[in-house]
């Protein structure tokens, strides 16, 4: 969105409007707003373009919807979820999504999300004519036997989150701001800690999370990191 800003000039007579036919655009800064179902296409696309250890997985799939069906779209469709998107000039370029109560989220997905996907994708694994890449098969197998959060993860926090930002808006402070908005939201809803899962091969992401105050969750598998609201607030000072 652009707003027009009148051109002015300063002289000994004060500031006066310039007589010009040029239109000087005022460019709106990116905003963070709540995610909605209307964002589904953007959420799915961002998930695809960051699914390969933070880089694009577009060339790894014959079905580009698969990453988003697992890691982004459930969070605008199921119970106990929340989400925020980073929007720049009307385009969604990043998100943080999550659940207040992971067990409740898992139960909601078990009845309201995975069955339809299992019916849709399961037969493809047995179809000799189906054109599936190794990445397609990995995601479909995940859908067919979706893992539950471990006891160690749940002992650390009931809540979890995901965050992805397009390369065009990375390394500009937006990741910190999205995480900050997510933790503010969790605190407002009485949740005092949160964990996330990351690809261990994504070294840049690990460095980013550690810089924000995230640490490894004791007893959880590699790639699971967590932070408490108190730790976040102490690091933010």
C-alpha positions in Angstrom: 0.0 0.0 0.0 1.3 3.4 -0.9 0.3 6.8 0.5 1.2 10.0 -1.2 3.3 12.5 0.6 3.2 16.1 -0.6 6.6 17.5 -1.7 7.9 20.6 0.2 10.8 23.0 0.0 12.3 25.1 2.8 13.4 28.7 2.1 13.7 32.0 4.0 9.9 32.2 3.8 9.4 28.9 5.5 8.4 25.5 4.2 6.3 25.7 1.1 4.7 23.0 -1.1 6.8 22.3 -4.2 5.1 22.8 -7.5 5.8 19.5 -9.2 4.0 16.9 -11.2 6.0 14.1 -9.6 4.2 11.7 -7.1 6.4 10.8 -4.2 5.3 7.5 -2.7 5.3 6.8 1.0 6.1 3.1 1.4 4.4 1.4 4.3 6.7 -0.6 6.6 6.0 -4.3 7.0 3.5 -5.2 9.7 2.9 -8.2 11.9 -0.8 -9.2 12.1 -2.8 -12.3 13.1 -2.9 -15.2 10.6 -6.2 -16.2 9.1 -7.5 -19.0 6.8 -7.3 -16.4 4.0 -3.5 -16.7 4.3 -3.4 -20.4 3.5 -1.9 -20.1 0.0 0.8 -17.8 1.3 1.6 -20.0 4.3 1.9 -23.1 2.1 4.2 -21.3 -0.3 6.5 -19.9 2.4 6.6 -23.4 4.0 7.7 -24.9 0.7 10.3 -22.2 0.0 12.0 -22.8 3.3 11.4 -26.5 3.8 14.9 -27.7 2.7 16.9 -26.8 5.9 15.8 -23.2 5.4 16.1 -23.1 1.6 13.6 -23.9 -1.1 12.2 -27.4 -1.5 10.4 -26.5 -4.7 12.5 -28.7 -6.9 12.2 -31.7 -4.4 8.5 -32.3 -4.7 6.0 -33.2 -7.4 3.3 -32.1 -4.9 4.4 -28.7 -3.6 1.5 -28.7 -1.0 3.0 -31.4 1.2 5.3 -29.3 3.5 2.5 -26.9 4.3 -0.1 -29.5 4.9 2.0 -30.7 7.8 3.8 -27.6 9.1 1.6 -24.5 8.4 -2.0 -25.1 7.4 -3.1 -27.0 10.5 -2.4 -23.8 12.5 -5.2 -21.9 10.8 -7.7 -24.8 11.0 -7.4 -26.6 14.3 -8.1 -26.1 18.0 -5.6 -24.5 20.5 -3.7 -22.8 17.7 -2.5 -19.3 17.0 -0.5 -17.5 14.3 1.0 -14.3 13.1 2.2 -13.3 9.7 4.7 -10.7 8.4 3.0 -8.7 5.7 4.9 -6.4 3.4 3.0 -4.2 0.9 0.1 -6.6 1.0 2.2 -9.8 0.6 2.7 -12.3 3.3 6.5 -13.0 3.5 6.8 -14.8 6.8 5.0 -16.3 9.7 5.1 -17.8 13.2 2.5 -20.4 14.0 1.9 -22.6 16.9 -0.3 -24.3 19.5 -1.0 -23.3 23.1 -1.6 -26.9 24.1 0.3 -29.4 21.9 -1.7 -32.4 23.2 -5.0 -30.7 22.4 -3.6 -29.8 19.0 -2.6 -33.4 18.4 -6.0 -34.7 19.3 -7.8 -32.1 17.1 -5.5 -33.1 14.2 -6.1 -36.8 14.7 -9.8 -36.4 14.1 -10.0 -33.3 12.0 -6.9 -33.1 9.8 -4.8 -36.3 9.3 -7.7 -38.7 8.2 -8.5 -36.8 5.0 -4.8 -36.5 4.2 -4.2 -40.2 4.8 -7.1 -41.1 2.5 -5.7 -38.8 -0.1 -2.0 -39.6 0.0 -1.8 -43.1 1.4 -2.9 -44.9 -1.8 -0.1 -43.2 -3.7 2.5 -45.1 -1.8 1.1 -48.3 -3.2 0.5 -47.0 -6.7 3.3 -48.1 -9.1 2.3 -45.4 -11.5 2.4 -42.6 -9.0 5.3 -40.1 -9.7 6.7 -39.4 -6.3 10.1 -38.0 -5.3 12.0 -39.2 -2.2 10.9 -36.0 -0.5 7.3 -36.7 -1.4 7.5 -40.1 0.1 9.1 -38.8 3.3 6.3 -36.3 3.8 3.6 -38.8 2.9 5.0 -41.4 5.4 5.0 -38.6 8.0 1.3 -38.0 7.3 0.6 -41.7 7.6 2.3 -42.0 11.0 2.5 -38.5 12.4 4.8 -38.4 15.4 3.5 -37.1 18.8 5.5 -34.7 20.9 7.7 -36.6 23.4 7.3 -36.5 27.1 10.5 -34.5 27.4 9.1 -31.8 25.1 5.8 -31.7 27.0 7.6 -31.6 30.3 9.4 -28.4 29.1 6.3 -26.7 27.7 2.8 -27.4 26.6 3.2 -25.0 23.7 5.2 -25.2 20.4 5.8 -23.0 17.5 7.1 -22.8 13.9 8.7 -19.8 12.2 9.6 -19.3 8.6 10.5 -16.1 6.6 11.2 -15.7 2.9 14.9 -15.0 2.1 14.0 -11.5 1.0 13.1 -10.6 4.5 15.6 -12.5 6.5 18.5 -10.9 8.5 16.5 -7.7 9.0 15.3 -8.3 12.5 11.9 -9.7 11.6 12.6 -13.1 13.0 13.2 -11.6 16.4 10.1 -9.5 16.1 7.9 -12.5 15.1 9.2 -14.6 18.0 8.7 -11.7 20.3 5.0 -11.3 19.2 4.5 -15.1 19.6 5.9 -15.1 23.2 3.9 -12.0 24.1 0.8 -13.9 22.9 1.7 -17.0 24.9 2.3 -14.9 28.0 -1.1 -13.2 27.5 -2.7 -16.6 27.5 -0.9 -17.9 30.6 1.7 -20.0 28.8 5.2 -19.5 30.3 7.4 -21.6 27.9 7.5 -22.9 24.4 9.6 -25.2 22.2 10.2 -25.7 18.5 11.7 -28.2 16.2 14.4 -27.4 13.6 16.4 -29.4 11.0 19.7 -30.1 12.7 21.4 -29.4 9.3 20.1 -25.8 9.4 23.1 -24.3 11.2 22.0 -20.7 10.6 18.7 -21.4 12.3 20.5 -22.9 15.3 22.7 -19.8 15.7 19.7 -17.6 15.4 17.7 -19.4 18.1 20.6 -19.5 20.4 21.2 -15.8 20.0 17.5 -15.3 21.1 18.0 -17.3 24.2 16.7 -20.7 23.1 18.5 -23.8 24.4 18.3 -27.6 23.9 15.4 -29.3 25.6 16.8 -31.9 28.0 15.8 -35.4 27.0 14.4 -34.4 23.6 15.8 -35.4 20.3 18.3 -33.3 18.3 16.8 -30.2 16.9 14.3 -29.5 19.7 15.0 -26.1 21.4 13.0 -24.2 23.9 12.7 -21.0 25.9 10.8 -19.6 28.8 9.0 -16.3 28.9 11.4 -15.2 31.7 14.5 -16.2 29.6 13.1 -14.2 26.6 12.5 -11.2 28.7 15.9 -11.4 30.3 17.6 -11.7 26.9 15.5 -8.8 25.5 16.8 -6.4 28.1 
